[in-house]
Amino acid sequence: MRQTSCLDYCLFIRYLLCTVGSVYIKSKEAPAKDVLKDLVEMCHGIQHPLRGLFLRSYLSQISKDKLPDVGSEYEGDTDTINDAIEFVLQNFTEMNKLWVRMQYQGPIGERDKRGKERSELRDLVGKNLHVLSQLDGVDLDMYKEIVLPRILEQVVNCKDELAQHYLMDCIIQVFPDEYHLQTLETLLSAFPQLQPTVDIKTVLSPLMDRLSNYAASSTEVLPEFLQAEAFAKLSSVVGKVIEAQVDMPIFGAITLYVSLLTFTLRIHPERLDYVDQILGACVEKLSRKTKLEDSKATKQIVALLSAPLEKYKDISTALDLPNYPLVMDYLDIPTNKVMAMVIIQNMMKNTTRISTADKVEALFELIKGLIKDMDGSQDNELDEEDFTDEQNSVARLIQMLHSNDNEEMFKIISTVRKHILLGGPKRLTFTVPPLVFSSLKLLRRLQCQDRDSNGQEISDTQKKVFQLLHQTIEALSSVPSPELALRLYLQCAEAASDSGLEPVSYEFLTQAFILYEEDVSDSKAQVTVIHLIVGTLQRMNVFGSENRDTLTHKATGYSAKLLKKPDQCRAVYACSHLFWVNEPDGIQDGERVVLCLKRALKIANAAQQMVHTRGSSGHVTLFIEILNKYLYFFEKGNSRITDSAIQDLIELIGAELQSESTTSDSSADAFFSSTLRYIEYQKQKGGSISNEENKV
């Protein structure tokens, strides 16, 4: 009890002496440097770590406004800035020793508790460095020659993990960025000397971030050689730190590379060799590990790979970096897909277009995680929604691959085809259509070119494209996806017709018919496909009479065999357009048009008879639709369509609508009334429809 009281009394006396000394300095009765020296020496009498730490913190607090700084009232002939610096550095050194000593006093089992207590007291030590940074007299030269070497000496020599980490971070935070750039070699030399357990990445990374921000905003102030030296020094120290700390997790090493890459991209965006050098160092580090430790490491690799994309906004630049794909190879399959999506989204955002086959090859190697199954993973193991999003992104990407040179564009298409055919059947439904339409776009461009200059070459290129299209669509048979393949065959058939290639067009249509006969079994799908076939045939004028007869015969035959009578009727009267094309060289066979319409009437009548017993009027609409077809062809000049035929059909519809066995249908009534008004309108205009047609 008596000893404790004695210690408390001694401590009280020293607090009092610090207060008296502060007042004495203010009185200016003695040089400030002498009083400060006595006070800092007097504090040596308290060796208890916690008490001594607070005592010296109090001394620093009450003396900071009384230091002989440049321009202060306490500066004189004998009191200079050097004295102020010496006082603060001495106090800092002693406080740091006391702070470190706290860790080693007391039971071993309470070391973690003491570490937590020390962490809470660290700002007491750091305030000394803040005081130094606020002294006007501490210019760059003085900082370089005196302040920084003395601080680093204490940091390195204390050999305490917590102290070294905190003090290095404190140096970076309190002193200006310009000072760090000018003293970079000195500052960085301390990092490899720190304890192996110090988490250097959390100190060095913020330093590089601060320097890159400062240098990027002060390029006119900083000499170019200084910026170049900064990269060389930072790169060197990052390598040394990673080599020195053999137990540093891969996450920490990659974090350092990310910060170094960020610095480089801001200061030297034109130096792709610097960027690739950093990626190469990362590859070397990753090659020593059998696998990445955790998700943190993979996220940092994604950040590393994303940085060049965000800076250059062009995947082409990243493709010029030899080590870029090597880094990506170390990602696991899920993360590889994430990075591939980042690349595609970056291209979409910046409307990046790849215009050479070589770069397309390199790009598809980068995003291969989306293109094909890797390491035995199966499509059915993937989340369906995620898989759809991924493949839709690939499909959009294919549309962005473009070259104005026809030969190069064909090479691009061939390269894409090679990769997507490795993707498995589930992916083909997403990736084949955009490839087909890119090929068709090339064909249209070839058709628009002047054939007189190089006609044979263009024709050969077209044939090669059509051959590639046939082989590509044929691959969909493994899915199977007959309706999609059939639609694509029809698109290609029409393109071949536009190119004047009758045999090629006929072959594509033949394949479409085979798919319809063998693989399209759903009745609704059959209806849709028949109308697609008829619409495609109607627009094609490349065929001779024999081939055209064969194709139209098949189309009308398919139409008449549909499951439901209304579907049959509509498909058959749609076939009438195959025999009347309003173009200079188009077919105009009025007799066959009438045959199709009469056949449609027969089917409609059979359908109507079937529903009379149920009191329905649903199929009366078919007669009205056929009437409109009669009117269409009559106005187009088909002499086989007579006034009497139209009049008979009008009377038939009127009778059906008034039949007692037919339930009233407002939509059918409205449709018929609208048709009659149209006839009246044409009559008033002086059209070709005779007066007799209006008799109901």
Short mmCIF file of N, CA and C in Angstrom, two decimals, residues 512-592:
data_model
loop_
_atom_site.label_atom_id
_atom_site.label_comp_id
_atom_site.label_asym_id
_atom_site.label_seq_id
_atom_site.Cartn_x
_atom_site.Cartn_y
_atom_site.Cartn_z
N ALA A 512 -35.44 -28.79 -94.80
CA ALA A 512 -36.55 -28.31 -93.98
C ALA A 512 -37.75 -29.25 -94.07
N PHE A 513 -38.05 -29.73 -95.28
CA PHE A 513 -39.17 -30.65 -95.46
C PHE A 513 -38.92 -31.97 -94.74
N ILE A 514 -37.70 -32.45 -94.80
CA ILE A 514 -37.37 -33.71 -94.12
C ILE A 514 -37.57 -33.57 -92.61
N LEU A 515 -37.12 -32.43 -92.05
CA LEU A 515 -37.31 -32.20 -90.62
C LEU A 515 -38.79 -32.15 -90.28
N TYR A 516 -39.58 -31.51 -91.15
CA TYR A 516 -41.02 -31.43 -90.88
C TYR A 516 -41.64 -32.82 -90.86
N GLU A 517 -41.29 -33.63 -91.83
CA GLU A 517 -41.90 -34.95 -91.94
C GLU A 517 -41.49 -35.88 -90.81
N GLU A 518 -40.24 -35.77 -90.38
CA GLU A 518 -39.71 -36.77 -89.46
C GLU A 518 -39.72 -36.33 -87.99
N ASP A 519 -39.62 -35.02 -87.74
CA ASP A 519 -39.37 -34.59 -86.36
C ASP A 519 -40.39 -33.61 -85.78
N VAL A 520 -41.21 -32.97 -86.62
CA VAL A 520 -42.20 -32.03 -86.09
C VAL A 520 -43.51 -32.77 -85.94
N SER A 521 -43.84 -33.15 -84.72
CA SER A 521 -45.03 -33.97 -84.49
C SER A 521 -46.14 -33.22 -83.76
N ASP A 522 -45.82 -32.18 -83.06
CA ASP A 522 -46.84 -31.42 -82.34
C ASP A 522 -47.72 -30.66 -83.34
N SER A 523 -49.04 -30.76 -83.17
CA SER A 523 -49.96 -30.19 -84.15
C SER A 523 -49.85 -28.66 -84.23
N LYS A 524 -49.68 -28.00 -83.09
CA LYS A 524 -49.54 -26.54 -83.11
C LYS A 524 -48.25 -26.13 -83.81
N ALA A 525 -47.18 -26.87 -83.53
CA ALA A 525 -45.91 -26.57 -84.19
C ALA A 525 -46.01 -26.79 -85.69
N GLN A 526 -46.76 -27.82 -86.11
CA GLN A 526 -46.92 -28.09 -87.54
C GLN A 526 -47.61 -26.92 -88.24
N VAL A 527 -48.63 -26.36 -87.61
CA VAL A 527 -49.34 -25.22 -88.20
C VAL A 527 -48.39 -24.05 -88.40
N THR A 528 -47.61 -23.74 -87.36
CA THR A 528 -46.67 -22.63 -87.45
C THR A 528 -45.65 -22.86 -88.56
N VAL A 529 -45.11 -24.07 -88.60
CA VAL A 529 -44.07 -24.38 -89.58
C VAL A 529 -44.61 -24.31 -91.01
N ILE A 530 -45.85 -24.80 -91.24
CA ILE A 530 -46.42 -24.76 -92.59
C ILE A 530 -46.52 -23.32 -93.09
N HIS A 531 -46.98 -22.44 -92.24
CA HIS A 531 -47.10 -21.04 -92.65
C HIS A 531 -45.72 -20.42 -92.90
N LEU A 532 -44.71 -20.84 -92.13
CA LEU A 532 -43.34 -20.36 -92.38
C LEU A 532 -42.85 -20.83 -93.75
N ILE A 533 -43.11 -22.10 -94.05
CA ILE A 533 -42.67 -22.66 -95.34
C ILE A 533 -43.36 -21.94 -96.49
N VAL A 534 -44.67 -21.77 -96.36
CA VAL A 534 -45.42 -21.10 -97.43
C VAL A 534 -44.93 -19.66 -97.61
N GLY A 535 -44.74 -18.95 -96.50
CA GLY A 535 -44.27 -17.57 -96.60
C GLY A 535 -42.90 -17.47 -97.25
N THR A 536 -42.02 -18.43 -96.92
CA THR A 536 -40.68 -18.43 -97.51
C THR A 536 -40.75 -18.72 -99.01
N LEU A 537 -41.50 -19.74 -99.38
CA LEU A 537 -41.62 -20.09 -100.81
C LEU A 537 -42.20 -18.94 -101.63
N GLN A 538 -43.14 -18.23 -101.05
CA GLN A 538 -43.78 -17.13 -101.77
C GLN A 538 -42.76 -16.05 -102.16
N ARG A 539 -41.75 -15.84 -101.32
CA ARG A 539 -40.77 -14.77 -101.57
C ARG A 539 -39.64 -15.21 -102.48
N MET A 540 -39.62 -16.45 -102.90
CA MET A 540 -38.49 -16.97 -103.67
C MET A 540 -38.86 -17.10 -105.14
N ASN A 541 -37.98 -16.60 -106.01
CA ASN A 541 -38.26 -16.66 -107.46
C ASN A 541 -37.10 -17.25 -108.25
N VAL A 542 -36.26 -18.03 -107.56
CA VAL A 542 -35.08 -18.57 -108.22
C VAL A 542 -35.36 -19.89 -108.93
N PHE A 543 -36.47 -20.55 -108.60
CA PHE A 543 -36.68 -21.92 -109.07
C PHE A 543 -37.26 -21.97 -110.48
N GLY A 544 -36.84 -23.02 -111.19
CA GLY A 544 -37.48 -23.35 -112.45
C GLY A 544 -38.82 -24.01 -112.19
N SER A 545 -39.57 -24.24 -113.26
CA SER A 545 -40.93 -24.77 -113.10
C SER A 545 -40.95 -26.14 -112.43
N GLU A 546 -39.98 -26.98 -112.77
CA GLU A 546 -40.00 -28.34 -112.21
C GLU A 546 -39.76 -28.32 -110.70
N ASN A 547 -38.71 -27.63 -110.27
CA ASN A 547 -38.42 -27.56 -108.84
C ASN A 547 -39.53 -26.85 -108.08
N ARG A 548 -40.06 -25.78 -108.67
CA ARG A 548 -41.11 -25.04 -107.98
C ARG A 548 -42.36 -25.90 -107.82
N ASP A 549 -42.71 -26.65 -108.86
CA ASP A 549 -43.88 -27.52 -108.77
C ASP A 549 -43.71 -28.55 -107.67
N THR A 550 -42.51 -29.10 -107.59
CA THR A 550 -42.24 -30.11 -106.56
C THR A 550 -42.42 -29.53 -105.16
N LEU A 551 -41.87 -28.33 -104.96
CA LEU A 551 -41.92 -27.70 -103.63
C LEU A 551 -43.33 -27.26 -103.26
N THR A 552 -44.03 -26.66 -104.21
CA THR A 552 -45.39 -26.20 -103.91
C THR A 552 -46.33 -27.38 -103.70
N HIS A 553 -46.11 -28.45 -104.44
CA HIS A 553 -46.93 -29.65 -104.26
C HIS A 553 -46.76 -30.20 -102.84
N LYS A 554 -45.53 -30.23 -102.36
CA LYS A 554 -45.28 -30.72 -101.01
C LYS A 554 -45.94 -29.80 -99.98
N ALA A 555 -45.80 -28.47 -100.18
CA ALA A 555 -46.36 -27.52 -99.21
C ALA A 555 -47.88 -27.65 -99.13
N THR A 556 -48.55 -27.75 -100.29
CA THR A 556 -50.01 -27.88 -100.28
C THR A 556 -50.43 -29.23 -99.71
N GLY A 557 -49.63 -30.25 -99.97
CA GLY A 557 -49.93 -31.56 -99.42
C GLY A 557 -49.83 -31.57 -97.90
N TYR A 558 -48.80 -30.94 -97.37
CA TYR A 558 -48.66 -30.85 -95.92
C TYR A 558 -49.83 -30.07 -95.33
N SER A 559 -50.26 -29.02 -96.01
CA SER A 559 -51.34 -28.17 -95.50
C SER A 559 -52.64 -28.96 -95.36
N ALA A 560 -52.92 -29.78 -96.34
CA ALA A 560 -54.18 -30.53 -96.33
C ALA A 560 -54.18 -31.66 -95.32
N LYS A 561 -53.05 -31.97 -94.75
CA LYS A 561 -52.96 -33.10 -93.82
C LYS A 561 -52.85 -32.67 -92.36
N LEU A 562 -53.04 -31.39 -92.10
CA LEU A 562 -52.99 -30.94 -90.71
C LEU A 562 -54.12 -31.56 -89.92
N LEU A 563 -53.95 -31.62 -88.62
CA LEU A 563 -54.88 -32.37 -87.77
C LEU A 563 -56.27 -31.76 -87.74
N LYS A 564 -56.39 -30.46 -87.57
CA LYS A 564 -57.69 -29.81 -87.41
C LYS A 564 -58.12 -29.16 -88.71
N LYS A 565 -59.46 -29.24 -88.98
CA LYS A 565 -60.00 -28.70 -90.21
C LYS A 565 -59.74 -27.19 -90.37
N PRO A 566 -59.94 -26.38 -89.35
CA PRO A 566 -59.66 -24.95 -89.52
C PRO A 566 -58.21 -24.68 -89.89
N ASP A 567 -57.29 -25.44 -89.28
CA ASP A 567 -55.87 -25.27 -89.61
C ASP A 567 -55.61 -25.67 -91.06
N GLN A 568 -56.25 -26.78 -91.49
CA GLN A 568 -56.12 -27.21 -92.89
C GLN A 568 -56.59 -26.11 -93.83
N CYS A 569 -57.78 -25.58 -93.52
CA CYS A 569 -58.37 -24.56 -94.39
C CYS A 569 -57.46 -23.36 -94.54
N ARG A 570 -57.00 -22.84 -93.44
CA ARG A 570 -56.16 -21.62 -93.48
C ARG A 570 -54.83 -21.90 -94.19
N ALA A 571 -54.25 -23.07 -93.96
CA ALA A 571 -52.99 -23.38 -94.61
C ALA A 571 -53.17 -23.54 -96.12
N VAL A 572 -54.30 -24.15 -96.53
CA VAL A 572 -54.53 -24.37 -97.96
C VAL A 572 -54.76 -23.04 -98.68
N TYR A 573 -55.60 -22.15 -98.09
CA TYR A 573 -55.81 -20.89 -98.80
C TYR A 573 -54.56 -20.01 -98.75
N ALA A 574 -53.67 -20.22 -97.75
CA ALA A 574 -52.38 -19.51 -97.75
C ALA A 574 -51.52 -19.98 -98.92
N CYS A 575 -51.66 -21.27 -99.30
CA CYS A 575 -50.88 -21.80 -100.42
C CYS A 575 -51.25 -21.16 -101.75
N SER A 576 -52.43 -20.54 -101.81
CA SER A 576 -52.83 -19.88 -103.06
C SER A 576 -51.83 -18.79 -103.45
N HIS A 577 -51.19 -18.20 -102.47
CA HIS A 577 -50.22 -17.14 -102.77
C HIS A 577 -48.96 -17.70 -103.46
N LEU A 578 -48.74 -18.97 -103.38
CA LEU A 578 -47.59 -19.56 -104.05
C LEU A 578 -47.73 -19.50 -105.57
N PHE A 579 -48.96 -19.33 -106.04
CA PHE A 579 -49.21 -19.37 -107.48
C PHE A 579 -49.55 -17.99 -108.07
N TRP A 580 -49.40 -16.98 -107.25
CA TRP A 580 -49.67 -15.62 -107.76
C TRP A 580 -48.74 -14.64 -107.03
N VAL A 581 -47.66 -14.28 -107.66
CA VAL A 581 -46.66 -13.38 -107.08
C VAL A 581 -46.65 -12.11 -107.91
N ASN A 582 -46.92 -10.97 -107.27
CA ASN A 582 -47.02 -9.69 -107.98
C ASN A 582 -45.65 -9.07 -108.19
N GLU A 583 -44.84 -9.72 -108.99
CA GLU A 583 -43.53 -9.20 -109.37
C GLU A 583 -43.37 -9.39 -110.87
N PRO A 584 -42.49 -8.61 -111.49
CA PRO A 584 -42.35 -8.72 -112.96
C PRO A 584 -42.13 -10.14 -113.45
N ASP A 585 -41.27 -10.89 -112.74
CA ASP A 585 -40.98 -12.26 -113.18
C ASP A 585 -41.70 -13.30 -112.33
N GLY A 586 -42.64 -12.85 -111.50
CA GLY A 586 -43.31 -13.77 -110.59
C GLY A 586 -44.36 -14.61 -111.29
N ILE A 587 -44.59 -15.79 -110.73
CA ILE A 587 -45.60 -16.69 -111.29
C ILE A 587 -46.99 -16.12 -111.07
N GLN A 588 -47.87 -16.30 -112.04
CA GLN A 588 -49.28 -15.87 -111.92
C GLN A 588 -50.16 -16.93 -112.59
N ASP A 589 -50.42 -17.97 -111.83
CA ASP A 589 -51.23 -19.10 -112.32
C ASP A 589 -52.60 -19.01 -111.67
N GLY A 590 -53.53 -18.31 -112.36
CA GLY A 590 -54.86 -18.08 -111.79
C GLY A 590 -55.64 -19.34 -111.55
N GLU A 591 -55.48 -20.32 -112.41
CA GLU A 591 -56.24 -21.56 -112.26
C GLU A 591 -55.89 -22.29 -110.98
N ARG A 592 -54.59 -22.35 -110.67
CA ARG A 592 -54.17 -23.06 -109.45
C ARG A 592 -54.54 -22.27 -108.20
#
